[in-house]
Amino acid sequence: VPAFWALAAAFAICGATTNGLVGIHFIPSAHDHGMDQTTAAGLLAVVGIFDIVGTVASGWFTDRYDPRVLLVAYYAFRGVGLLVLPMLLSSTVRPSIVAFVVIYGLDWVATVPPTVALCREIFGDDGTIVFGWVFASHQIGAAAAAFAAGVIRDQTGSYSLAWFGGAALCAVAAALSWIVGSSGQRQARRDSLPVPM
């Protein structure tokens, strides 16, 4: 059903913009700007630390607010972060790059609780199985972005187009998250699903 494909595509973009882009290419991109690899790895570790805080907070928010709104906000923040990242990278650690890694860390897995909630709300008891397939799309997105960013770097000598492309994908993910539908539309989709025998 369309709701599944919207969730899967958005979550593929989630994987592309976390594991695929930042997880794989942040350190070499920072190194391209003159930053020591160990320093860049330390910054990436900060992303991991704040990921824990962001994910727990996102679960709390998901219990209280429309998961679609949360996903739109998360993907929008992520897109803005990727858009400005090429301007933040330098040979030294500046407050701006520290702010980026903290905010990106808070956003890293924040998309999971609202995505799980939407799978459960739309697909009922099958929501956990559906989320498994949605998560598979996350890994496909990550693999595709890791490969594409490497090609971009090899062909252009810079990661800038990869970061800008990731930002554009986040805008798509935000739109897809919104069109999953209002509560009434999600109920109608759920009612139209075949009843398991």
PDB file of C-alpha atoms in Angstrom:
ATOM      1  CA  VAL A   1       0.000   0.000   0.000  1.00  0.00           C
ATOM      2  CA  PRO A   2       1.195   3.591  -0.548  1.00  0.00           C
ATOM      3  CA  ALA A   3       1.745   4.171   3.182  1.00  0.00           C
ATOM      4  CA  PHE A   4       4.272   1.334   3.270  1.00  0.00           C
ATOM      5  CA  TRP A   5       6.205   2.689   0.299  1.00  0.00           C
ATOM      6  CA  ALA A   6       6.235   6.205   1.760  1.00  0.00           C
ATOM      7  CA  LEU A   7       7.579   4.904   5.077  1.00  0.00           C
ATOM      8  CA  ALA A   8      10.118   2.639   3.368  1.00  0.00           C
ATOM      9  CA  ALA A   9      11.392   5.371   1.045  1.00  0.00           C
ATOM     10  CA  ALA A  10      11.699   7.875   3.884  1.00  0.00           C
ATOM     11  CA  PHE A  11      13.546   5.363   6.016  1.00  0.00           C
ATOM     12  CA  ALA A  12      15.853   4.513   3.109  1.00  0.00           C
ATOM     13  CA  ILE A  13      16.740   8.204   3.071  1.00  0.00           C
ATOM     14  CA  CYS A  14      17.278   8.005   6.829  1.00  0.00           C
ATOM     15  CA  GLY A  15      19.838   5.259   6.258  1.00  0.00           C
ATOM     16  CA  ALA A  16      21.396   7.173   3.389  1.00  0.00           C
ATOM     17  CA  THR A  17      21.909  10.304   5.465  1.00  0.00           C
ATOM     18  CA  THR A  18      23.185   8.584   8.604  1.00  0.00           C
ATOM     19  CA  ASN A  19      25.094   5.342   8.066  1.00  0.00           C
ATOM     20  CA  GLY A  20      25.628   5.889   4.345  1.00  0.00           C
ATOM     21  CA  LEU A  21      26.856   9.479   4.309  1.00  0.00           C
ATOM     22  CA  VAL A  22      27.954  10.662   7.735  1.00  0.00           C
ATOM     23  CA  GLY A  23      28.899   7.291   9.199  1.00  0.00           C
ATOM     24  CA  ILE A  24      31.116   6.355   6.256  1.00  0.00           C
ATOM     25  CA  HIS A  25      32.254   9.654   4.760  1.00  0.00           C
ATOM     26  CA  PHE A  26      32.428  12.216   7.575  1.00  0.00           C
ATOM     27  CA  ILE A  27      35.992  11.289   8.572  1.00  0.00           C
ATOM     28  CA  PRO A  28      37.478  11.320   5.042  1.00  0.00           C
ATOM     29  CA  SER A  29      35.592  14.528   4.243  1.00  0.00           C
ATOM     30  CA  ALA A  30      36.956  16.211   7.360  1.00  0.00           C
ATOM     31  CA  HIS A  31      40.408  14.928   6.415  1.00  0.00           C
ATOM     32  CA  ASP A  32      39.987  16.538   2.982  1.00  0.00           C
ATOM     33  CA  HIS A  33      39.609  19.841   4.847  1.00  0.00           C
ATOM     34  CA  GLY A  34      42.854  19.277   6.755  1.00  0.00           C
ATOM     35  CA  MET A  35      41.446  17.800   9.963  1.00  0.00           C
ATOM     36  CA  ASP A  36      43.378  14.994  11.623  1.00  0.00           C
ATOM     37  CA  GLN A  37      41.589  11.658  11.210  1.00  0.00           C
ATOM     38  CA  THR A  38      41.651  10.921  14.939  1.00  0.00           C
ATOM     39  CA  THR A  39      40.044  14.290  15.673  1.00  0.00           C
ATOM     40  CA  ALA A  40      37.349  13.641  13.069  1.00  0.00           C
ATOM     41  CA  ALA A  41      36.737  10.189  14.551  1.00  0.00           C
ATOM     42  CA  GLY A  42      36.324  11.809  17.961  1.00  0.00           C
ATOM     43  CA  LEU A  43      33.693  14.138  16.542  1.00  0.00           C
ATOM     44  CA  LEU A  44      31.886  11.177  15.019  1.00  0.00           C
ATOM     45  CA  ALA A  45      31.959   9.486  18.438  1.00  0.00           C
ATOM     46  CA  VAL A  46      30.182  12.546  19.875  1.00  0.00           C
ATOM     47  CA  VAL A  47      27.410  11.909  17.329  1.00  0.00           C
ATOM     48  CA  GLY A  48      27.046   8.420  18.833  1.00  0.00           C
ATOM     49  CA  ILE A  49      26.848   9.732  22.388  1.00  0.00           C
ATOM     50  CA  PHE A  50      24.130  12.256  21.594  1.00  0.00           C
ATOM     51  CA  ASP A  51      22.303   9.655  19.514  1.00  0.00           C
ATOM     52  CA  ILE A  52      21.354   7.885  22.749  1.00  0.00           C
ATOM     53  CA  VAL A  53      19.885  11.071  24.230  1.00  0.00           C
ATOM     54  CA  GLY A  54      18.042  11.918  21.005  1.00  0.00           C
ATOM     55  CA  THR A  55      16.515   8.493  20.593  1.00  0.00           C
ATOM     56  CA  VAL A  56      15.202   8.353  24.171  1.00  0.00           C
ATOM     57  CA  ALA A  57      13.812  11.883  23.859  1.00  0.00           C
ATOM     58  CA  SER A  58      12.199  11.007  20.533  1.00  0.00           C
ATOM     59  CA  GLY A  59      10.421   8.069  22.157  1.00  0.00           C
ATOM     60  CA  TRP A  60       9.044  10.436  24.790  1.00  0.00           C
ATOM     61  CA  PHE A  61       7.890  12.902  22.118  1.00  0.00           C
ATOM     62  CA  THR A  62       6.361  10.111  20.007  1.00  0.00           C
ATOM     63  CA  ASP A  63       4.136   9.117  22.922  1.00  0.00           C
ATOM     64  CA  ARG A  64       2.769  12.667  23.038  1.00  0.00           C
ATOM     65  CA  TYR A  65       2.798  14.164  19.526  1.00  0.00           C
ATOM     66  CA  ASP A  66       1.871  13.251  15.961  1.00  0.00           C
ATOM     67  CA  PRO A  67       4.713  11.060  14.656  1.00  0.00           C
ATOM     68  CA  ARG A  68       4.370  12.607  11.189  1.00  0.00           C
ATOM     69  CA  VAL A  69       5.144  16.064  12.556  1.00  0.00           C
ATOM     70  CA  LEU A  70       8.155  14.706  14.407  1.00  0.00           C
ATOM     71  CA  LEU A  71       9.509  12.999  11.281  1.00  0.00           C
ATOM     72  CA  VAL A  72       9.073  16.161   9.216  1.00  0.00           C
ATOM     73  CA  ALA A  73      11.003  18.120  11.860  1.00  0.00           C
ATOM     74  CA  TYR A  74      13.757  15.510  12.190  1.00  0.00           C
ATOM     75  CA  TYR A  75      14.339  15.217   8.449  1.00  0.00           C
ATOM     76  CA  ALA A  76      14.221  19.010   8.034  1.00  0.00           C
ATOM     77  CA  PHE A  77      16.860  19.535  10.749  1.00  0.00           C
ATOM     78  CA  ARG A  78      18.993  16.790   9.235  1.00  0.00           C
ATOM     79  CA  GLY A  79      18.722  18.344   5.791  1.00  0.00           C
ATOM     80  CA  VAL A  80      19.783  21.756   7.051  1.00  0.00           C
ATOM     81  CA  GLY A  81      22.732  20.139   8.834  1.00  0.00           C
ATOM     82  CA  LEU A  82      23.917  18.417   5.664  1.00  0.00           C
ATOM     83  CA  LEU A  83      23.414  21.585   3.654  1.00  0.00           C
ATOM     84  CA  VAL A  84      25.754  23.607   5.883  1.00  0.00           C
ATOM     85  CA  LEU A  85      28.267  20.845   6.656  1.00  0.00           C
ATOM     86  CA  PRO A  86      30.715  21.716   3.830  1.00  0.00           C
ATOM     87  CA  MET A  87      30.980  25.231   5.266  1.00  0.00           C
ATOM     88  CA  LEU A  88      31.615  23.935   8.793  1.00  0.00           C
ATOM     89  CA  LEU A  89      34.472  21.541   8.030  1.00  0.00           C
ATOM     90  CA  SER A  90      37.970  22.898   8.544  1.00  0.00           C
ATOM     91  CA  SER A  91      41.370  21.828   9.797  1.00  0.00           C
ATOM     92  CA  THR A  92      40.482  22.697  13.396  1.00  0.00           C
ATOM     93  CA  VAL A  93      37.574  21.937  15.711  1.00  0.00           C
ATOM     94  CA  ARG A  94      35.407  25.024  15.877  1.00  0.00           C
ATOM     95  CA  PRO A  95      32.221  25.572  17.913  1.00  0.00           C
ATOM     96  CA  SER A  96      30.140  25.342  14.732  1.00  0.00           C
ATOM     97  CA  ILE A  97      31.261  21.777  13.945  1.00  0.00           C
ATOM     98  CA  VAL A  98      30.735  20.779  17.580  1.00  0.00           C
ATOM     99  CA  ALA A  99      27.192  22.156  17.341  1.00  0.00           C
ATOM    100  CA  PHE A 100      26.696  20.157  14.146  1.00  0.00           C
ATOM    101  CA  VAL A 101      27.784  16.835  15.674  1.00  0.00           C
ATOM    102  CA  VAL A 102      25.641  17.392  18.783  1.00  0.00           C
ATOM    103  CA  ILE A 103      22.519  18.262  16.774  1.00  0.00           C
ATOM    104  CA  TYR A 104      23.146  15.533  14.199  1.00  0.00           C
ATOM    105  CA  GLY A 105      23.652  13.066  17.030  1.00  0.00           C
ATOM    106  CA  LEU A 106      20.351  14.040  18.635  1.00  0.00           C
ATOM    107  CA  ASP A 107      18.690  13.468  15.255  1.00  0.00           C
ATOM    108  CA  TRP A 108      20.579  10.276  14.253  1.00  0.00           C
ATOM    109  CA  VAL A 109      18.106   7.582  15.348  1.00  0.00           C
ATOM    110  CA  ALA A 110      15.349   9.955  16.470  1.00  0.00           C
ATOM    111  CA  THR A 111      13.420   8.862  13.377  1.00  0.00           C
ATOM    112  CA  VAL A 112      12.981   5.311  14.665  1.00  0.00           C
ATOM    113  CA  PRO A 113      10.289   5.799  17.377  1.00  0.00           C
ATOM    114  CA  PRO A 114       7.881   7.778  15.155  1.00  0.00           C
ATOM    115  CA  THR A 115       8.454   5.415  12.228  1.00  0.00           C
ATOM    116  CA  VAL A 116       7.712   2.407  14.450  1.00  0.00           C
ATOM    117  CA  ALA A 117       4.633   4.199  15.802  1.00  0.00           C
ATOM    118  CA  LEU A 118       3.326   4.849  12.283  1.00  0.00           C
ATOM    119  CA  CYS A 119       3.926   1.227  11.264  1.00  0.00           C
ATOM    120  CA  ARG A 120       1.962   0.067  14.288  1.00  0.00           C
ATOM    121  CA  GLU A 121      -0.803   2.633  13.812  1.00  0.00           C
ATOM    122  CA  ILE A 122      -1.270   1.911  10.109  1.00  0.00           C
ATOM    123  CA  PHE A 123      -0.676  -1.848  10.032  1.00  0.00           C
ATOM    124  CA  GLY A 124      -1.852  -2.875  13.492  1.00  0.00           C
ATOM    125  CA  ASP A 125      -0.500  -6.180  14.755  1.00  0.00           C
ATOM    126  CA  ASP A 126       1.503  -6.601  11.547  1.00  0.00           C
ATOM    127  CA  GLY A 127       3.300  -3.319  12.247  1.00  0.00           C
ATOM    128  CA  THR A 128       6.373  -5.037  13.679  1.00  0.00           C
ATOM    129  CA  ILE A 129       6.787  -7.177  10.565  1.00  0.00           C
ATOM    130  CA  VAL A 130       6.216  -4.150   8.349  1.00  0.00           C
ATOM    131  CA  PHE A 131       8.837  -2.210  10.304  1.00  0.00           C
ATOM    132  CA  GLY A 132      11.293  -5.037   9.639  1.00  0.00           C
ATOM    133  CA  TRP A 133      10.843  -4.463   5.903  1.00  0.00           C
ATOM    134  CA  VAL A 134      10.976  -0.698   6.364  1.00  0.00           C
ATOM    135  CA  PHE A 135      14.248  -1.168   8.246  1.00  0.00           C
ATOM    136  CA  ALA A 136      15.591  -3.277   5.382  1.00  0.00           C
ATOM    137  CA  SER A 137      15.072  -0.250   3.146  1.00  0.00           C
ATOM    138  CA  HIS A 138      17.167   1.748   5.644  1.00  0.00           C
ATOM    139  CA  GLN A 139      20.109  -0.548   4.981  1.00  0.00           C
ATOM    140  CA  ILE A 140      19.624  -0.393   1.217  1.00  0.00           C
ATOM    141  CA  GLY A 141      19.579   3.406   1.389  1.00  0.00           C
ATOM    142  CA  ALA A 142      22.750   3.387   3.482  1.00  0.00           C
ATOM    143  CA  ALA A 143      24.571   1.130   1.036  1.00  0.00           C
ATOM    144  CA  ALA A 144      23.484   3.169  -1.984  1.00  0.00           C
ATOM    145  CA  ALA A 145      24.541   6.467  -0.381  1.00  0.00           C
ATOM    146  CA  ALA A 146      27.887   5.093   0.788  1.00  0.00           C
ATOM    147  CA  PHE A 147      28.649   4.000  -2.768  1.00  0.00           C
ATOM    148  CA  ALA A 148      27.296   7.153  -4.436  1.00  0.00           C
ATOM    149  CA  ALA A 149      29.194   9.512  -2.140  1.00  0.00           C
ATOM    150  CA  GLY A 150      32.422   7.627  -2.858  1.00  0.00           C
ATOM    151  CA  VAL A 151      31.830   7.971  -6.595  1.00  0.00           C
ATOM    152  CA  ILE A 152      31.090  11.682  -6.186  1.00  0.00           C
ATOM    153  CA  ARG A 153      34.301  12.184  -4.213  1.00  0.00           C
ATOM    154  CA  ASP A 154      36.338  10.257  -6.801  1.00  0.00           C
ATOM    155  CA  GLN A 155      34.831  12.132  -9.743  1.00  0.00           C
ATOM    156  CA  THR A 156      34.765  15.678  -8.329  1.00  0.00           C
ATOM    157  CA  GLY A 157      37.509  15.614  -5.704  1.00  0.00           C
ATOM    158  CA  SER A 158      35.037  16.825  -3.078  1.00  0.00           C
ATOM    159  CA  TYR A 159      32.146  15.532  -0.975  1.00  0.00           C
ATOM    160  CA  SER A 160      30.122  18.746  -1.308  1.00  0.00           C
ATOM    161  CA  LEU A 161      27.683  17.376  -3.887  1.00  0.00           C
ATOM    162  CA  ALA A 162      27.119  14.317  -1.699  1.00  0.00           C
ATOM    163  CA  TRP A 163      26.236  16.504   1.297  1.00  0.00           C
ATOM    164  CA  PHE A 164      23.950  18.696  -0.825  1.00  0.00           C
ATOM    165  CA  GLY A 165      22.324  15.604  -2.333  1.00  0.00           C
ATOM    166  CA  GLY A 166      21.719  14.244   1.155  1.00  0.00           C
ATOM    167  CA  ALA A 167      20.070  17.531   2.131  1.00  0.00           C
ATOM    168  CA  ALA A 168      17.766  17.302  -0.894  1.00  0.00           C
ATOM    169  CA  LEU A 169      16.887  13.713  -0.004  1.00  0.00           C
ATOM    170  CA  CYS A 170      15.946  14.856   3.511  1.00  0.00           C
ATOM    171  CA  ALA A 171      13.425  17.277   1.983  1.00  0.00           C
ATOM    172  CA  VAL A 172      11.931  14.322   0.097  1.00  0.00           C
ATOM    173  CA  ALA A 173      11.823  12.246   3.307  1.00  0.00           C
ATOM    174  CA  ALA A 174      10.056  15.067   5.138  1.00  0.00           C
ATOM    175  CA  ALA A 175       7.434  15.266   2.387  1.00  0.00           C
ATOM    176  CA  LEU A 176       6.971  11.479   2.347  1.00  0.00           C
ATOM    177  CA  SER A 177       6.552  11.452   6.118  1.00  0.00           C
ATOM    178  CA  TRP A 178       3.842  14.071   5.881  1.00  0.00           C
ATOM    179  CA  ILE A 179       1.857  12.326   3.131  1.00  0.00           C
ATOM    180  CA  VAL A 180       1.628   9.102   5.105  1.00  0.00           C
ATOM    181  CA  GLY A 181      -1.705  10.680   6.023  1.00  0.00           C
ATOM    182  CA  SER A 182      -3.741  12.117   8.812  1.00  0.00           C
ATOM    183  CA  SER A 183      -5.095   9.875  11.557  1.00  0.00           C
ATOM    184  CA  GLY A 184      -8.382   9.478   9.695  1.00  0.00           C
ATOM    185  CA  GLN A 185      -6.629   8.582   6.446  1.00  0.00           C
ATOM    186  CA  ARG A 186      -4.379   6.107   8.258  1.00  0.00           C
ATOM    187  CA  GLN A 187      -7.460   4.462   9.790  1.00  0.00           C
ATOM    188  CA  ALA A 188      -9.079   4.232   6.354  1.00  0.00           C
ATOM    189  CA  ARG A 189      -5.940   2.610   4.914  1.00  0.00           C
ATOM    190  CA  ARG A 190      -5.824   0.169   7.816  1.00  0.00           C
ATOM    191  CA  ASP A 191      -9.487  -0.710   7.280  1.00  0.00           C
ATOM    192  CA  SER A 192      -8.809  -1.391   3.593  1.00  0.00           C
ATOM    193  CA  LEU A 193      -6.077  -3.947   4.286  1.00  0.00           C
ATOM    194  CA  PRO A 194      -6.970  -7.597   3.806  1.00  0.00           C
ATOM    195  CA  VAL A 195      -7.915  -9.397   6.982  1.00  0.00           C
ATOM    196  CA  PRO A 196      -5.545 -12.323   7.720  1.00  0.00           C
ATOM    197  CA  MET A 197      -7.273 -15.703   7.942  1.00  0.00           C
TER     198      MET A 197
END
